[in-house]
Amino acid sequence: MKQQINFKAINIAHVDLLLFSAFLISFFLHYRINGFIAMLIIIFYGFKLIFKKININGGWGISFLPALFFTLILGQLYSEDLQEGWTIIERNLALLFIPFAAKAIINLSREKQQILIKIFIVSGIFASLVCLGIATLNTIESQSFFVIPNNTHFLYNHFMHHRLSDPIGMHAVYFSIFLAFSNITILYSLLNRKLSRPKKVLHLCIFLFIIGMLYLLKSANIAFGFTICCGIVILNRYRNILTYSKLKLTILFAGLILFTTISINNKLENFTIDYDMKNPSASPIEIRLSIWDCTWQAITDQWVLGAGTGDGHHALVEKYESNEFQIGLANDFNAHNMFLQYWLGNGILALGLFTLGLLLLFLKAIKKKNVIFISFIILFTLFSLTESTLRTQKGLFFFVFFAGLFYWNPTLWSINPNEE
């Protein structure tokens, strides 16, 4: 009887590992594949939740995610565009199930948990090589690095920003945060004293390669957050170090700051806080400021309850029209800030839940002294300041899945000092 129970436990652990591995790989594949695997996870673990095969006791700290889902349903009561509202709600089903499905991480051994992060890293590297390969072919075919001749702006470079990530159907900024998070775990492993020299060389090569990719993808926000997180990892590792090590640490951190400075300078050319919504040639910064201005105007009209789950975007588009913000209308931009996005559609309740949830996760990460967990929260919070992260499929899945993994296993992928 005991052997049968162990055999079942092994089979369940294999299913958990298989589903989680496929899900991690799918972040770098077409969104339909990512959505299909997410649906498998929702169905499989949904049944386990319904039939109480998963014990969710102690899950109050992650309950802000299901609470956000029910806030979206509540927002339907005062929405006019019900069809749009139900579409958003359907897209957010992951808030209900995936955070609790992630509890299966505790069924996996430490070795299998390491396999998961390695799969995520290798998937990111493979996707990067595919992008670079296709960019090389496009460059050879057009006999130019740039899509438009004589225009040397990075937006038109085959090897940069959206032009680089387009072949795998990914937004450059989302690709950046996946790679940045991967590289934090690489740096953390690189600083492990017990890592053999060949493995250190391999980790260093991967670390530098991903830094190169982050530079090419041109996300200033992610580059800034990545540098902060690297600093946290390094300072955590070398709290009590010798003078010679301090010199090496200073050189490494100075290099990271230089990387961030170059990345931000290239992205934030001619930075200004002045903007004209009617300007058809507005810079990326001016466009973002115009979006936030219109979003704030829409929020102030209905700041308590929000415009409604299905009407939030309509309220924003109306402000684009009244302000003659043609770029916003032509591109149908969302709020490009998740805090403002929740406030716009579902009022201060949704804004409060999202903010409180991030804060609780951050405090849990600090309590457990897991710098990878801390880095994840910092990266995603910064990411949410410039993108409506939970309004896109991969942004939503990335957050709810990794937040769930870290919540149920807050020391995930960290090294016990005694083991080191």
CSV table of N, CA and C in Angstrom, one decimal, residues 59-153:
chain,number,residue,atom,x,y,z
A,59,GLY,N,-3.3,30.6,2.1
A,59,GLY,CA,-3.3,31.4,0.9
A,59,GLY,C,-3.8,32.8,0.9
A,60,TRP,N,-4.1,33.3,2.1
A,60,TRP,CA,-4.7,34.6,2.2
A,60,TRP,C,-3.8,35.7,1.6
A,61,GLY,N,-2.5,35.5,1.7
A,61,GLY,CA,-1.6,36.5,1.1
A,61,GLY,C,-1.6,36.6,-0.4
A,62,ILE,N,-2.1,35.6,-1.0
A,62,ILE,CA,-2.2,35.6,-2.5
A,62,ILE,C,-3.6,35.8,-3.0
A,63,SER,N,-4.5,36.0,-2.0
A,63,SER,CA,-5.9,36.1,-2.3
A,63,SER,C,-6.3,37.4,-3.0
A,64,PHE,N,-5.4,38.4,-3.0
A,64,PHE,CA,-5.7,39.6,-3.7
A,64,PHE,C,-5.9,39.4,-5.2
A,65,LEU,N,-5.3,38.3,-5.7
A,65,LEU,CA,-5.5,38.0,-7.2
A,65,LEU,C,-6.9,37.6,-7.5
A,66,PRO,N,-7.4,36.6,-6.8
A,66,PRO,CA,-8.9,36.3,-7.0
A,66,PRO,C,-9.8,37.4,-6.7
A,67,ALA,N,-9.4,38.2,-5.7
A,67,ALA,CA,-10.2,39.4,-5.3
A,67,ALA,C,-10.2,40.4,-6.5
A,68,LEU,N,-9.1,40.5,-7.2
A,68,LEU,CA,-9.1,41.4,-8.4
A,68,LEU,C,-10.0,40.9,-9.5
A,69,PHE,N,-10.1,39.5,-9.6
A,69,PHE,CA,-11.0,38.9,-10.5
A,69,PHE,C,-12.5,39.3,-10.2
A,70,PHE,N,-12.8,39.2,-9.0
A,70,PHE,CA,-14.2,39.5,-8.6
A,70,PHE,C,-14.5,41.0,-8.6
A,71,THR,N,-13.5,41.8,-8.5
A,71,THR,CA,-13.6,43.2,-8.7
A,71,THR,C,-14.0,43.5,-10.2
A,72,LEU,N,-13.4,42.7,-11.1
A,72,LEU,CA,-13.8,42.9,-12.5
A,72,LEU,C,-15.2,42.5,-12.8
A,73,ILE,N,-15.7,41.5,-12.1
A,73,ILE,CA,-17.1,41.1,-12.2
A,73,ILE,C,-18.0,42.1,-11.7
A,74,LEU,N,-17.6,42.7,-10.5
A,74,LEU,CA,-18.4,43.8,-9.9
A,74,LEU,C,-18.5,45.0,-10.9
A,75,GLY,N,-17.4,45.2,-11.6
A,75,GLY,CA,-17.4,46.4,-12.5
A,75,GLY,C,-18.3,46.2,-13.7
A,76,GLN,N,-18.8,45.0,-13.9
A,76,GLN,CA,-19.8,44.7,-15.0
A,76,GLN,C,-21.2,45.3,-14.6
A,77,LEU,N,-21.4,45.5,-13.3
A,77,LEU,CA,-22.7,46.0,-12.9
A,77,LEU,C,-23.0,47.4,-13.4
A,78,TYR,N,-21.9,48.2,-13.6
A,78,TYR,CA,-22.1,49.5,-14.1
A,78,TYR,C,-21.4,49.8,-15.4
A,79,SER,N,-21.2,48.7,-16.2
A,79,SER,CA,-20.6,48.8,-17.5
A,79,SER,C,-21.7,48.8,-18.6
A,80,GLU,N,-21.5,49.6,-19.6
A,80,GLU,CA,-22.4,49.6,-20.7
A,80,GLU,C,-22.0,48.6,-21.8
A,81,ASP,N,-20.7,48.5,-22.0
A,81,ASP,CA,-20.2,47.5,-23.0
A,81,ASP,C,-19.9,46.2,-22.3
A,82,LEU,N,-21.0,45.4,-22.1
A,82,LEU,CA,-20.9,44.2,-21.4
A,82,LEU,C,-20.0,43.1,-22.1
A,83,GLN,N,-20.1,43.2,-23.5
A,83,GLN,CA,-19.3,42.2,-24.3
A,83,GLN,C,-17.8,42.4,-24.0
A,84,GLU,N,-17.4,43.6,-24.1
A,84,GLU,CA,-16.0,43.9,-23.8
A,84,GLU,C,-15.6,43.5,-22.4
A,85,GLY,N,-16.5,43.8,-21.4
A,85,GLY,CA,-16.2,43.4,-20.0
A,85,GLY,C,-16.1,41.9,-19.8
A,86,TRP,N,-17.0,41.1,-20.5
A,86,TRP,CA,-16.8,39.7,-20.3
A,86,TRP,C,-15.6,39.1,-21.0
A,87,THR,N,-15.2,39.8,-22.1
A,87,THR,CA,-13.9,39.4,-22.7
A,87,THR,C,-12.7,39.6,-21.8
A,88,ILE,N,-12.7,40.7,-21.1
A,88,ILE,CA,-11.6,41.0,-20.1
A,88,ILE,C,-11.7,40.0,-19.0
A,89,ILE,N,-12.9,39.7,-18.5
A,89,ILE,CA,-13.0,38.8,-17.4
A,89,ILE,C,-12.6,37.4,-17.8
A,90,GLU,N,-13.0,36.9,-19.0
A,90,GLU,CA,-12.5,35.6,-19.5
A,90,GLU,C,-11.0,35.6,-19.6
A,91,ARG,N,-10.4,36.6,-20.0
A,91,ARG,CA,-8.9,36.7,-20.1
A,91,ARG,C,-8.3,36.7,-18.8
A,92,ASN,N,-9.0,37.1,-17.7
A,92,ASN,CA,-8.4,37.1,-16.4
A,92,ASN,C,-8.8,35.9,-15.5
A,93,LEU,N,-9.3,34.8,-16.1
A,93,LEU,CA,-9.6,33.6,-15.3
A,93,LEU,C,-8.3,33.1,-14.6
A,94,ALA,N,-7.2,33.4,-15.2
A,94,ALA,CA,-5.9,33.0,-14.6
A,94,ALA,C,-5.8,33.5,-13.1
A,95,LEU,N,-6.4,34.6,-12.8
A,95,LEU,CA,-6.3,35.2,-11.5
A,95,LEU,C,-6.9,34.2,-10.4
A,96,LEU,N,-7.9,33.4,-10.9
A,96,LEU,CA,-8.6,32.6,-9.9
A,96,LEU,C,-7.8,31.3,-9.6
A,97,PHE,N,-7.2,30.7,-10.7
A,97,PHE,CA,-6.7,29.3,-10.6
A,97,PHE,C,-5.1,29.2,-10.5
A,98,ILE,N,-4.5,29.9,-11.4
A,98,ILE,CA,-3.0,29.7,-11.5
A,98,ILE,C,-2.2,30.0,-10.2
A,99,PRO,N,-2.6,31.1,-9.4
A,99,PRO,CA,-1.8,31.3,-8.2
A,99,PRO,C,-1.9,30.1,-7.2
A,100,PHE,N,-3.0,29.4,-7.2
A,100,PHE,CA,-3.2,28.2,-6.4
A,100,PHE,C,-2.6,27.0,-7.0
A,101,ALA,N,-2.7,26.9,-8.3
A,101,ALA,CA,-2.1,25.8,-9.0
A,101,ALA,C,-0.6,25.8,-8.8
A,102,ALA,N,0.0,27.0,-8.6
A,102,ALA,CA,1.4,27.1,-8.4
A,102,ALA,C,1.9,26.4,-7.1
A,103,LYS,N,0.9,26.1,-6.2
A,103,LYS,CA,1.3,25.5,-4.9
A,103,LYS,C,1.9,24.1,-5.1
A,104,ALA,N,1.7,23.6,-6.3
A,104,ALA,CA,2.3,22.2,-6.6
A,104,ALA,C,3.8,22.3,-6.6
A,105,ILE,N,4.4,23.5,-6.6
A,105,ILE,CA,5.8,23.6,-6.6
A,105,ILE,C,6.4,23.0,-5.3
A,106,ILE,N,5.6,22.9,-4.3
A,106,ILE,CA,6.1,22.3,-3.0
A,106,ILE,C,6.2,20.8,-3.1
A,107,ASN,N,5.5,20.2,-4.2
A,107,ASN,CA,5.6,18.8,-4.4
A,107,ASN,C,6.9,18.4,-5.1
A,108,LEU,N,7.6,19.4,-5.7
A,108,LEU,CA,8.8,19.1,-6.5
A,108,LEU,C,10.0,19.1,-5.6
A,109,SER,N,11.0,18.3,-5.8
A,109,SER,CA,12.2,18.3,-5.1
A,109,SER,C,13.0,19.5,-5.5
A,110,ARG,N,14.0,19.8,-4.7
A,110,ARG,CA,14.9,21.0,-5.0
A,110,ARG,C,15.5,20.9,-6.4
A,111,GLU,N,15.9,19.7,-6.8
A,111,GLU,CA,16.5,19.5,-8.1
A,111,GLU,C,15.5,19.8,-9.2
A,112,LYS,N,14.3,19.3,-9.0
A,112,LYS,CA,13.3,19.6,-10.1
A,112,LYS,C,12.9,21.1,-10.1
A,113,GLN,N,13.0,21.8,-9.0
A,113,GLN,CA,12.7,23.2,-9.0
A,113,GLN,C,13.8,23.9,-9.7
A,114,GLN,N,15.1,23.4,-9.6
A,114,GLN,CA,16.2,24.0,-10.4
A,114,GLN,C,16.0,23.8,-11.9
A,115,ILE,N,15.4,22.6,-12.2
A,115,ILE,CA,15.2,22.3,-13.6
A,115,ILE,C,14.2,23.3,-14.2
A,116,LEU,N,13.2,23.7,-13.5
A,116,LEU,CA,12.3,24.7,-14.0
A,116,LEU,C,12.9,26.0,-14.4
A,117,ILE,N,13.7,26.6,-13.5
A,117,ILE,CA,14.3,27.9,-13.8
A,117,ILE,C,15.4,27.7,-15.0
A,118,LYS,N,16.0,26.6,-15.0
A,118,LYS,CA,16.9,26.3,-16.2
A,118,LYS,C,16.2,26.2,-17.5
A,119,ILE,N,15.0,25.6,-17.5
A,119,ILE,CA,14.2,25.6,-18.7
A,119,ILE,C,13.8,27.0,-19.1
A,120,PHE,N,13.4,27.8,-18.2
A,120,PHE,CA,13.0,29.2,-18.5
A,120,PHE,C,14.2,29.9,-19.1
A,121,ILE,N,15.4,29.8,-18.5
A,121,ILE,CA,16.6,30.5,-19.0
A,121,ILE,C,17.0,30.0,-20.4
A,122,VAL,N,17.0,28.7,-20.6
A,122,VAL,CA,17.4,28.1,-21.9
A,122,VAL,C,16.4,28.5,-23.0
A,123,SER,N,15.1,28.5,-22.6
A,123,SER,CA,14.1,29.0,-23.6
A,123,SER,C,14.3,30.4,-24.0
A,124,GLY,N,14.7,31.3,-23.1
A,124,GLY,CA,15.0,32.7,-23.4
A,124,GLY,C,16.2,32.8,-24.3
A,125,ILE,N,17.2,32.0,-24.0
A,125,ILE,CA,18.4,32.0,-24.8
A,125,ILE,C,18.1,31.6,-26.3
A,126,PHE,N,17.4,30.5,-26.4
A,126,PHE,CA,17.0,29.9,-27.7
A,126,PHE,C,16.2,30.9,-28.5
A,127,ALA,N,15.2,31.6,-27.8
A,127,ALA,CA,14.4,32.6,-28.5
A,127,ALA,C,15.3,33.8,-28.9
A,128,SER,N,16.2,34.1,-28.1
A,128,SER,CA,17.2,35.2,-28.5
A,128,SER,C,18.0,34.9,-29.7
A,129,LEU,N,18.5,33.7,-29.7
A,129,LEU,CA,19.3,33.2,-30.9
A,129,LEU,C,18.4,33.2,-32.2
A,130,VAL,N,17.2,32.8,-32.1
A,130,VAL,CA,16.3,32.8,-33.2
A,130,VAL,C,16.1,34.2,-33.7
A,131,CYS,N,15.8,35.2,-32.8
A,131,CYS,CA,15.7,36.6,-33.2
A,131,CYS,C,16.9,37.1,-33.8
A,132,LEU,N,18.1,36.8,-33.3
A,132,LEU,CA,19.3,37.3,-33.8
A,132,LEU,C,19.6,36.7,-35.2
A,133,GLY,N,19.2,35.5,-35.3
A,133,GLY,CA,19.4,34.8,-36.6
A,133,GLY,C,18.5,35.4,-37.7
A,134,ILE,N,17.3,35.6,-37.4
A,134,ILE,CA,16.4,36.2,-38.4
A,134,ILE,C,16.8,37.6,-38.7
A,135,ALA,N,17.2,38.4,-37.7
A,135,ALA,CA,17.7,39.8,-37.9
A,135,ALA,C,18.9,39.8,-38.9
A,136,THR,N,19.7,38.8,-38.7
A,136,THR,CA,20.9,38.7,-39.6
A,136,THR,C,20.5,38.4,-41.0
A,137,LEU,N,19.5,37.5,-41.2
A,137,LEU,CA,19.0,37.2,-42.5
A,137,LEU,C,18.4,38.4,-43.2
A,138,ASN,N,17.6,39.1,-42.4
A,138,ASN,CA,16.9,40.3,-42.9
A,138,ASN,C,17.9,41.4,-43.3
A,139,THR,N,19.0,41.5,-42.5
A,139,THR,CA,20.1,42.4,-42.8
A,139,THR,C,20.8,42.1,-44.1
A,140,ILE,N,21.1,40.8,-44.3
A,140,ILE,CA,21.8,40.3,-45.5
A,140,ILE,C,20.8,40.5,-46.7
A,141,GLU,N,19.6,40.2,-46.6
A,141,GLU,CA,18.6,40.3,-47.7
A,141,GLU,C,18.4,41.8,-48.1
A,142,SER,N,18.3,42.7,-47.1
A,142,SER,CA,18.1,44.1,-47.4
A,142,SER,C,19.4,44.9,-47.6
A,143,GLN,N,20.6,44.2,-47.3
A,143,GLN,CA,21.9,44.8,-47.4
A,143,GLN,C,22.0,46.1,-46.6
A,144,SER,N,21.3,46.1,-45.5
A,144,SER,CA,21.3,47.3,-44.6
A,144,SER,C,20.8,46.8,-43.2
A,145,PHE,N,21.3,47.5,-42.2
A,145,PHE,CA,20.9,47.2,-40.8
A,145,PHE,C,19.5,47.8,-40.6
A,146,PHE,N,19.1,48.7,-41.4
A,146,PHE,CA,17.9,49.5,-41.2
A,146,PHE,C,16.8,49.2,-42.2
A,147,VAL,N,15.6,49.2,-41.7
A,147,VAL,CA,14.4,49.0,-42.6
A,147,VAL,C,14.2,50.1,-43.6
A,148,ILE,N,14.4,51.4,-43.1
A,148,ILE,CA,14.3,52.5,-43.9
A,148,ILE,C,15.7,53.1,-44.2
A,149,PRO,N,16.1,53.1,-45.4
A,149,PRO,CA,17.5,53.6,-45.8
A,149,PRO,C,17.7,55.0,-45.3
A,150,ASN,N,18.9,55.2,-44.8
A,150,ASN,CA,19.4,56.5,-44.3
A,150,ASN,C,18.7,56.9,-43.0
A,151,ASN,N,17.9,56.1,-42.4
A,151,ASN,CA,17.3,56.4,-41.1
A,151,ASN,C,17.9,55.4,-40.1
A,152,THR,N,18.8,56.0,-39.2
A,152,THR,CA,19.6,55.2,-38.3
A,152,THR,C,19.0,55.1,-36.9
A,153,HIS,N,17.7,55.5,-36.7
A,153,HIS,CA,17.1,55.4,-35.4
A,153,HIS,C,16.9,53.9,-35.1
